[in-house]
Coordinates of C-alpha atoms and ligand atoms in Angstrom, one line a residue:
Chain Q
M178 CA 21.1 23.9 42.9
K179 CA 19.7 27.3 44.1
Q180 CA 16.4 28.1 42.4
K181 CA 15.9 31.7 41.3
G182 CA 12.7 33.6 41.7
W183 CA 11.1 35.6 39.0
K184 CA 12.7 38.9 40.2
D185 CA 16.2 37.4 39.6
L186 CA 15.6 36.5 36.0
P187 CA 16.2 39.0 33.1
P188 CA 13.0 40.5 31.6
G189 CA 11.4 38.2 29.1
S190 CA 13.4 35.3 30.5
V191 CA 16.1 36.0 27.9
V192 CA 19.0 33.7 28.4
L193 CA 22.2 35.7 28.0
E194 CA 24.8 32.9 28.3
G195 CA 24.9 30.5 25.3
G196 CA 25.5 26.9 26.2
S197 CA 24.6 27.4 29.8
A198 CA 23.1 23.9 29.9
V199 CA 26.6 22.7 30.7
N200 CA 25.8 23.9 34.2
F201 CA 23.1 21.2 34.4
K202 CA 24.5 17.8 34.8
T203 CA 22.4 14.9 33.5
G204 CA 24.8 12.1 34.5
S205 CA 22.5 11.2 37.4
W206 CA 19.9 10.0 35.0
R207 CA 22.0 7.0 34.1
A208 CA 20.9 3.5 34.9
Y209 CA 23.6 1.8 32.8
R210 CA 27.2 3.0 32.6
P211 CA 29.3 2.7 29.4
I212 CA 32.8 1.4 29.9
W213 CA 35.5 2.1 27.3
N214 CA 37.9 -0.8 26.6
K215 CA 40.7 1.1 25.1
E216 CA 42.5 -1.9 23.8
N217 CA 39.6 -2.7 21.4
C218 CA 39.1 0.8 20.2
I219 CA 40.0 1.6 16.6
Q220 CA 39.4 5.4 17.0
C221 CA 36.7 5.5 14.4
L222 CA 34.8 8.2 16.4
L223 CA 31.4 6.7 15.5
C224 CA 30.5 6.8 19.2
W225 CA 31.3 10.5 19.3
I226 CA 29.1 11.4 16.3
Y227 CA 26.2 9.3 17.3
C228 CA 26.1 10.2 21.1
P229 CA 23.0 12.4 21.6
D230 CA 24.5 13.9 24.8
M231 CA 27.9 15.0 23.6
A232 CA 29.3 12.8 26.4
I233 CA 32.4 11.4 24.7
K234 CA 35.5 13.6 25.0
V235 CA 37.6 13.9 21.9
K236 CA 40.9 15.8 21.9
D237 CA 43.0 16.5 18.8
G238 CA 40.9 14.0 16.8
K239 CA 41.4 11.3 19.4
R240 CA 38.7 9.7 21.5
G241 CA 39.2 10.0 25.2
E242 CA 37.1 9.0 28.2
F243 CA 33.3 9.2 28.7
D244 CA 32.0 12.4 30.2
Y245 CA 30.0 10.8 33.1
D246 CA 28.8 14.2 34.2
Y247 CA 26.4 14.2 31.2
C248 CA 26.2 10.6 29.8
K249 CA 22.6 9.4 30.2
G250 CA 23.6 5.8 29.6
C251 CA 21.4 5.2 26.5
G252 CA 23.8 2.6 25.1
I253 CA 23.8 3.9 21.5
C254 CA 27.6 4.2 21.5
A255 CA 28.0 0.6 22.7
L256 CA 25.5 -0.7 20.0
E257 CA 27.2 1.2 17.2
C258 CA 30.8 0.6 18.2
P259 CA 32.5 -1.7 15.6
G260 CA 35.4 -2.5 18.0
K261 CA 38.5 -4.4 17.0
K262 CA 37.9 -7.7 15.2
G263 CA 34.4 -8.0 16.5
K264 CA 35.5 -7.3 20.1
N265 CA 33.4 -4.4 21.3
A266 CA 35.3 -1.4 22.7
I267 CA 32.3 -0.3 24.8
E268 CA 30.4 -2.3 27.3
M269 CA 27.3 -1.3 29.3
I270 CA 27.2 -2.2 33.0
E271 CA 24.5 -1.6 35.5
E272 CA 25.1 1.6 37.4
G273 CA 26.0 1.2 41.1
K274 CA 27.2 -2.4 40.7
Chain F
M280 CA 39.1 15.1 2.3
A281 CA 38.0 18.2 0.5
T282 CA 34.7 18.4 2.2
G283 CA 36.3 18.4 5.6
L284 CA 33.7 15.7 6.4
T285 CA 35.8 13.2 8.3
L286 CA 34.9 12.5 11.9
K287 CA 38.4 13.4 12.9
E288 CA 38.2 16.9 11.4
L289 CA 34.6 17.4 12.6
S290 CA 35.5 16.4 16.2
K291 CA 37.9 19.4 16.3
K292 CA 35.0 21.8 15.8
E293 CA 33.1 23.4 18.6
D294 CA 29.8 21.8 19.6
R295 CA 27.2 24.5 19.2
F296 CA 24.5 22.3 20.8
T297 CA 25.9 21.3 24.2
H298 CA 25.4 18.5 26.7
G299 CA 23.2 19.3 29.6
H300 CA 20.1 19.4 27.5
R301 CA 17.1 17.4 28.8
M302 CA 15.9 15.4 25.9
C303 CA 15.3 11.7 26.9
S304 CA 18.1 9.3 27.1
G305 CA 18.8 8.0 23.5
C306 CA 16.6 10.6 21.7
G307 CA 17.4 11.0 18.1
A308 CA 16.7 14.7 17.8
P309 CA 19.8 16.1 19.6
T310 CA 22.0 14.0 17.3
V311 CA 20.2 15.5 14.3
V312 CA 20.7 19.1 15.6
K313 CA 24.4 18.4 16.4
M314 CA 25.0 17.1 12.9
V315 CA 23.2 20.0 11.2
L316 CA 25.2 22.6 13.2
L317 CA 28.5 20.7 12.7
A318 CA 28.0 20.9 9.0
T319 CA 27.3 24.6 9.1
D320 CA 30.5 26.5 8.7
Y321 CA 28.9 29.9 9.2
P322 CA 27.5 32.0 12.1
V323 CA 24.0 30.8 12.4
I324 CA 20.7 32.1 13.9
A325 CA 17.9 29.6 14.6
S326 CA 14.3 29.6 15.5
N327 CA 12.6 26.6 17.0
A328 CA 9.0 25.6 17.1
T329 CA 7.5 24.3 20.3
G330 CA 8.1 20.6 20.7
C331 CA 10.4 18.2 22.5
L332 CA 13.5 19.8 21.1
E333 CA 12.5 23.3 22.0
V334 CA 11.2 22.6 25.5
S335 CA 14.1 20.3 26.5
S336 CA 17.0 22.3 25.1
C337 CA 16.2 25.6 26.8
I338 CA 14.7 25.3 30.3
S339 CA 14.6 28.5 32.3
E340 CA 18.2 29.9 32.2
Y341 CA 19.8 26.7 30.9
T342 CA 20.2 26.6 27.2
A343 CA 22.0 24.0 25.1
W344 CA 22.3 26.4 22.2
K345 CA 25.6 28.3 21.6
I346 CA 24.0 30.3 18.9
P347 CA 21.3 33.1 18.9
W348 CA 18.2 31.0 19.2
I349 CA 14.5 32.0 19.3
H350 CA 11.8 30.0 20.9
T351 CA 8.8 30.5 18.7
A352 CA 5.2 29.3 19.1
F353 CA 4.3 25.9 17.7
E354 CA 3.1 27.1 14.4
N355 CA 5.5 29.8 13.2
A356 CA 9.2 28.8 13.3
A357 CA 9.4 29.6 9.6
A358 CA 7.7 32.9 9.8
T359 CA 9.9 34.0 12.7
I360 CA 13.2 33.1 11.0
S361 CA 12.0 34.7 7.8
G362 CA 11.5 37.9 9.7
V363 CA 15.0 37.8 11.2
E364 CA 16.4 37.1 7.7
T365 CA 14.6 40.1 6.3
M366 CA 15.9 42.3 9.0
Y367 CA 19.4 41.0 8.3
R368 CA 19.1 41.8 4.6
S369 CA 18.0 45.3 5.5
L370 CA 20.9 45.8 7.9
K371 CA 23.3 44.5 5.3
K372 CA 21.9 47.0 2.7
Q373 CA 22.3 49.8 5.2
G374 CA 26.0 48.8 5.8
K375 CA 25.3 48.0 9.4
I376 CA 26.4 44.4 9.2
D377 CA 28.7 42.6 6.8
K378 CA 28.9 39.0 8.2
D379 CA 27.6 36.1 6.2
I380 CA 25.0 34.6 8.5
K381 CA 22.8 31.5 7.9
F382 CA 19.3 31.1 9.1
I383 CA 17.8 27.8 10.2
A384 CA 14.3 27.0 11.5
F385 CA 13.9 23.7 13.5
G386 CA 10.5 22.1 13.9
G387 CA 9.1 18.7 14.8
D388 CA 6.8 16.9 12.4
G389 CA 3.7 18.2 14.2
G390 CA 5.1 21.8 14.0
T391 CA 6.0 21.3 10.3
Y392 CA 3.7 18.9 8.5
D393 CA 0.6 20.1 10.4
I394 CA 0.3 23.3 12.4
G395 CA 3.3 25.1 11.0
F396 CA 2.7 24.1 7.5
Q397 CA 1.2 27.3 6.2
S398 CA 3.9 29.5 7.7
L399 CA 6.5 27.1 6.2
S400 CA 4.8 27.2 2.8
G401 CA 4.6 31.0 2.9
A402 CA 8.2 31.5 3.8
M403 CA 9.3 29.1 1.0
E404 CA 7.1 30.9 -1.5
R405 CA 8.4 34.4 -0.4
G406 CA 11.9 33.1 -1.2
H407 CA 13.7 33.8 2.1
D408 CA 17.3 32.7 2.3
M409 CA 16.9 30.1 5.0
L410 CA 17.0 26.4 5.7
Y411 CA 14.0 24.7 7.4
V412 CA 14.9 21.5 9.2
C413 CA 12.1 19.2 10.2
Y414 CA 13.1 16.5 12.7
D415 CA 10.5 13.9 12.1
N416 CA 9.7 11.5 14.9
G417 CA 6.3 10.7 13.5
A418 CA 4.0 12.1 16.2
Y419 CA 3.4 14.9 18.7
M420 CA 5.8 13.4 21.2
N421 CA 6.1 16.2 23.6
T422 CA 2.4 16.1 24.6
G423 CA 2.2 12.4 24.8
I424 CA 2.3 10.7 21.4
Q425 CA -0.6 12.1 19.5
R426 CA -0.9 11.2 15.8
S427 CA 0.4 13.7 13.2
S428 CA 0.2 13.6 9.4
A429 CA 3.8 12.2 9.6
T430 CA 2.7 9.2 11.7
P431 CA 3.1 6.1 9.7
L432 CA 0.2 3.9 8.6
G433 CA -0.6 1.3 11.2
A434 CA 1.2 3.0 14.1
D435 CA -0.4 3.0 17.6
T436 CA -0.6 6.5 19.1
T437 CA -2.8 7.9 21.9
T438 CA -5.2 9.4 19.4
C439 CA -5.3 6.4 17.0
P440 CA -4.9 3.7 19.6
A441 CA -4.6 0.1 18.3
G442 CA -7.3 -2.1 19.8
D443 CA -10.6 -3.8 19.0
V444 CA -11.9 -0.8 17.1
I445 CA -9.0 0.3 14.9
P446 CA -5.5 -1.3 14.3
G447 CA -3.7 2.0 14.8
K448 CA -3.5 4.8 12.3
L449 CA -5.6 4.1 9.2
R450 CA -4.2 6.9 7.0
S451 CA -0.8 7.0 5.3
R452 CA 1.9 9.6 5.8
K453 CA 1.9 12.9 4.0
N454 CA 5.0 13.1 1.7
L455 CA 6.3 16.4 2.9
T456 CA 9.7 16.2 1.3
K457 CA 8.0 16.0 -2.1
I458 CA 5.5 18.7 -1.2
M459 CA 8.4 21.0 -0.4
G460 CA 10.1 20.0 -3.7
A461 CA 6.9 21.1 -5.4
H462 CA 7.4 24.6 -4.0
N463 CA 10.0 24.9 -6.7
I464 CA 12.6 25.9 -4.2
P465 CA 16.3 25.4 -5.0
Y466 CA 16.8 22.5 -2.6
A467 CA 14.7 19.9 -0.7
A468 CA 16.2 16.8 0.8
Q469 CA 15.6 13.8 3.0
A470 CA 18.2 12.5 5.4
S471 CA 18.8 10.2 8.3
P472 CA 21.3 10.5 11.3
S473 CA 22.5 6.9 10.6
H474 CA 24.0 8.1 7.4
W475 CA 25.8 11.0 8.9
M476 CA 28.0 11.8 5.9
D477 CA 25.0 12.0 3.6
L478 CA 23.1 14.2 6.0
M479 CA 26.0 16.6 6.5
K480 CA 26.8 16.8 2.8
K481 CA 23.2 17.8 2.2
V482 CA 23.3 20.5 4.9
K483 CA 26.5 21.9 3.4
K484 CA 25.0 21.8 0.0
A485 CA 21.8 23.5 1.2
H486 CA 23.7 26.4 2.6
E487 CA 25.3 27.1 -0.7
F488 CA 22.0 27.9 -2.4
I489 CA 20.5 31.3 -2.1
G490 CA 16.9 31.1 -1.2
P491 CA 14.6 28.7 0.7
K492 CA 15.8 25.2 1.5
F493 CA 14.1 22.3 3.2
M494 CA 15.4 19.2 4.9
N495 CA 13.4 16.4 6.4
I496 CA 15.4 14.4 8.9
L497 CA 14.3 11.2 10.6
A498 CA 14.7 11.5 14.4
P499 CA 13.7 8.3 16.3
C500 CA 11.9 8.7 19.6
N501 CA 12.2 5.7 21.8
R502 CA 9.4 6.9 24.1
G503 CA 6.9 7.2 21.2
W504 CA 8.2 4.4 19.1
R505 CA 8.1 2.1 22.1
S506 CA 11.6 1.0 21.5
Q507 CA 14.9 0.9 23.4
T508 CA 17.1 3.8 24.4
N509 CA 20.1 2.4 22.4
D510 CA 18.4 1.9 19.0
S511 CA 17.9 5.3 17.4
I512 CA 20.8 4.8 15.0
T513 CA 20.0 1.1 14.3
L514 CA 16.3 1.9 13.6
S515 CA 17.1 4.9 11.3
K516 CA 19.5 2.6 9.4
L517 CA 16.7 0.1 9.0
A518 CA 14.3 2.9 7.9
V519 CA 16.7 3.7 5.1
N520 CA 17.5 0.1 4.1
S521 CA 13.9 -0.8 3.9
C522 CA 13.2 2.3 1.8
Y523 CA 10.6 3.4 4.3
W524 CA 12.8 6.5 4.6
P525 CA 14.7 6.9 1.3
L526 CA 17.6 9.3 1.1
Y527 CA 17.2 11.7 -1.8
E528 CA 17.4 15.3 -2.8
I529 CA 15.4 17.5 -5.1
E530 CA 17.7 20.1 -6.6
D531 CA 16.0 22.7 -8.8
G532 CA 13.2 20.3 -9.4
V533 CA 15.4 17.3 -10.3
T534 CA 15.2 14.3 -8.0
K535 CA 18.3 12.4 -7.2
I536 CA 18.5 9.3 -4.9
T537 CA 21.7 9.7 -2.8
Y538 CA 21.8 6.2 -1.4
T539 CA 20.4 3.0 -2.7
P540 CA 20.4 0.1 -0.2
K541 CA 22.4 -2.9 -1.5
D542 CA 19.9 -5.3 0.0
K543 CA 16.5 -3.8 0.5
V544 CA 15.1 -5.3 3.7
P545 CA 11.4 -5.8 4.5
V546 CA 9.8 -2.9 6.2
A547 CA 8.8 -5.4 9.0
D548 CA 12.5 -5.4 10.0
F549 CA 12.2 -1.7 10.8
M550 CA 8.8 -2.1 12.5
K551 CA 9.3 -5.2 14.6
P552 CA 11.6 -3.7 17.3
Q553 CA 9.0 -0.9 17.8
G554 CA 6.1 -1.4 20.2
R555 CA 4.0 1.1 18.3
F556 CA 3.7 -1.6 15.5
K557 CA 3.4 -4.6 17.8
H558 CA -0.2 -5.3 17.0
L559 CA 0.6 -5.5 13.3
F560 CA 2.3 -8.8 13.9
A561 CA -0.9 -10.4 15.2
P562 CA -2.5 -12.7 12.6
A563 CA -5.7 -10.5 12.4
N564 CA -3.7 -7.5 11.2
E565 CA -1.6 -9.3 8.6
W566 CA -3.4 -7.4 5.9
L567 CA -2.3 -4.1 7.2
L568 CA 1.3 -5.1 7.5
K569 CA 1.1 -6.2 3.9
K570 CA -0.4 -2.9 2.9
V571 CA 2.4 -1.0 4.7
Q572 CA 4.9 -3.0 2.6
E573 CA 3.0 -2.4 -0.6
E574 CA 2.9 1.3 0.0
V575 CA 6.7 1.5 0.8
D576 CA 7.4 -0.4 -2.4
K577 CA 5.1 1.7 -4.5
E578 CA 6.6 5.0 -3.2
W579 CA 10.2 3.6 -3.7
E580 CA 9.4 2.6 -7.3
K581 CA 7.9 6.1 -8.0
L582 CA 10.9 7.8 -6.5
K583 CA 13.3 5.7 -8.7
K584 CA 11.2 6.6 -11.8
Q585 CA 11.4 10.3 -10.9
A586 CA 15.1 10.0 -10.4
E587 CA 15.5 8.2 -13.7
C588 CA 13.7 10.7 -15.8
G589 CA 15.3 13.6 -14.0
C590 CA 12.0 15.1 -12.9
Ligands
TPP895 C1 -1.0 26.2 19.3 C2 -0.5 25.1 20.2 N1 -1.2 24.0 20.3 C3 -0.7 23.0 21.1 C4 0.5 23.1 21.8 C5 0.9 22.0 22.7 N2 2.1 21.4 22.2 C6 3.3 21.6 22.5 S1 4.5 20.7 21.8 C7 3.3 19.8 21.0 C8 3.7 18.6 20.1 C9 4.8 18.9 19.2 O1 4.9 17.9 18.3 P1 6.1 17.9 17.2 O2 6.1 19.2 16.5 O3 5.9 16.7 16.4 O4 7.4 17.8 18.0 P2 7.9 16.6 19.1 O5 7.4 17.0 20.4 O6 7.3 15.4 18.5 O7 9.4 16.6 19.0 C10 2.0 20.3 21.3 C11 0.8 19.7 20.7 C12 1.1 24.3 21.6 N3 2.3 24.5 22.3 N4 0.7 25.3 20.9
SF4_896 S1 25.7 5.8 26.7 FE1 24.6 7.2 25.4 S2 24.9 9.2 26.4 FE2 26.4 7.8 27.3 S3 28.2 8.2 26.0 FE3 27.1 6.4 25.1 S4 25.8 7.3 23.5 FE4 26.5 9.0 24.9
SF4_897 S1 32.9 3.6 18.3 FE1 34.2 2.1 19.5 S2 36.0 1.8 18.2 FE2 35.0 3.6 17.4 S3 36.0 5.3 18.6 FE3 34.2 4.7 19.7 S4 34.9 3.2 21.2 FE4 36.5 3.4 19.6
SF4_898 S1 9.7 12.0 24.0 FE1 10.8 11.2 22.2 S2 11.3 13.0 21.0 FE2 10.7 13.7 23.0 S3 12.7 13.9 24.1 FE3 11.9 11.9 24.6 S4 12.8 10.5 23.0 FE4 13.0 12.6 22.3
MG899 MG1 7.0 14.9 16.5

């Protein structure tokens, strides 16, 4: 990432582009990776509402894949996921294994 | 559902607090902000007191906010947004703006219970049309876990360290939600991210009152609570179910409990997974753990009485 000097920044460090944090990927922070087991998913979307990093993609009201560019691997989704008949739909595995 | 509060419907809305923010993994605060903004069906302008949320959501040119957002100093989030709201009313009167805009101030517990308290109290008394949201993680987390007046009794922090001299914090929490209710504002409420529907209903309700509103929302911090990155929702659920953090609202002076736990669990269930309370489970500190439970019970009984008599 190219760092800017003070001369390149707008006066007062006003940020003119809302939501520009999307240009900063936090996925590299992850020590554990959540894995979605689709067959156990009941589409309750609890993982989506509880994720602090908006790292679960939902389209037309349906859960899709994890957004590994931003997921920090906290494991909240896995802990809160009810799954199907007690079978968890999210599992955490060690990153890089 | 009439309220539009199903996760399916909510998920179709735009996130106005985006990924790429730099709060710690598993932090409770971003989830709180996301829920507050998802429940706000209006254009919104926010101010934010210095604290973890503020410093980690807008670093240099990277902002997670997709709304006009002002970083204020530690002590004046309420004063800042009340100024913006006043300007808005003036522009509206002059016919220069016709949009319905909502104004929200976000502050941590340090920035709200302590240093920002007088600016908050002043803004509420002046009657600005705004919502103040305190995300309460129970200490000055951003500067390294110093005690605040929201820090619970018995908690270990860097300025009330548990050891041979003291067993953590010896004072009880300030009851800010009730203090804000006592400002005779139209709406004050307490919420928890674990109970997302309750939280969002309260935000929606708050926006429909004209005048000052206040919400106190629990926001677990795994760094300061010395817990795990995955337990912010589990712990906030336990906080509610133990009545450590009751869910209620004060509408025009009338208290209403919005959720009564079916089985009230011991407050120790909430405390045990947190390293900041580890010392309270040593035999020598049994008395303090007992005192914590007694205080929680007393406050809960008081709240129930208030709700019963409609005062
Ligand atoms: C007047 C002033 N004093 C001290 C600070 C240093 N400071 C920055 S953030 C912070 C703690 C904020 O605590 P809180 O409001 O509870 O938010 P948290 O970081 O816990 O989310 C402090 C002490 C400051 N910015 N301004
Ligand atoms: S592990 Fe944490 S950051 Fe990643 S998707 Fe699950 S809740 Fe979100
Ligand atoms: S919480 Fe679990 S069951 Fe629910 S949508 Fe997410 S993955 Fe599916
Ligand atoms: S220190 Fe606590 S409140 Fe601050 S970002 Fe980390 S988890 Fe969140
Ligand atoms: Mg704090």
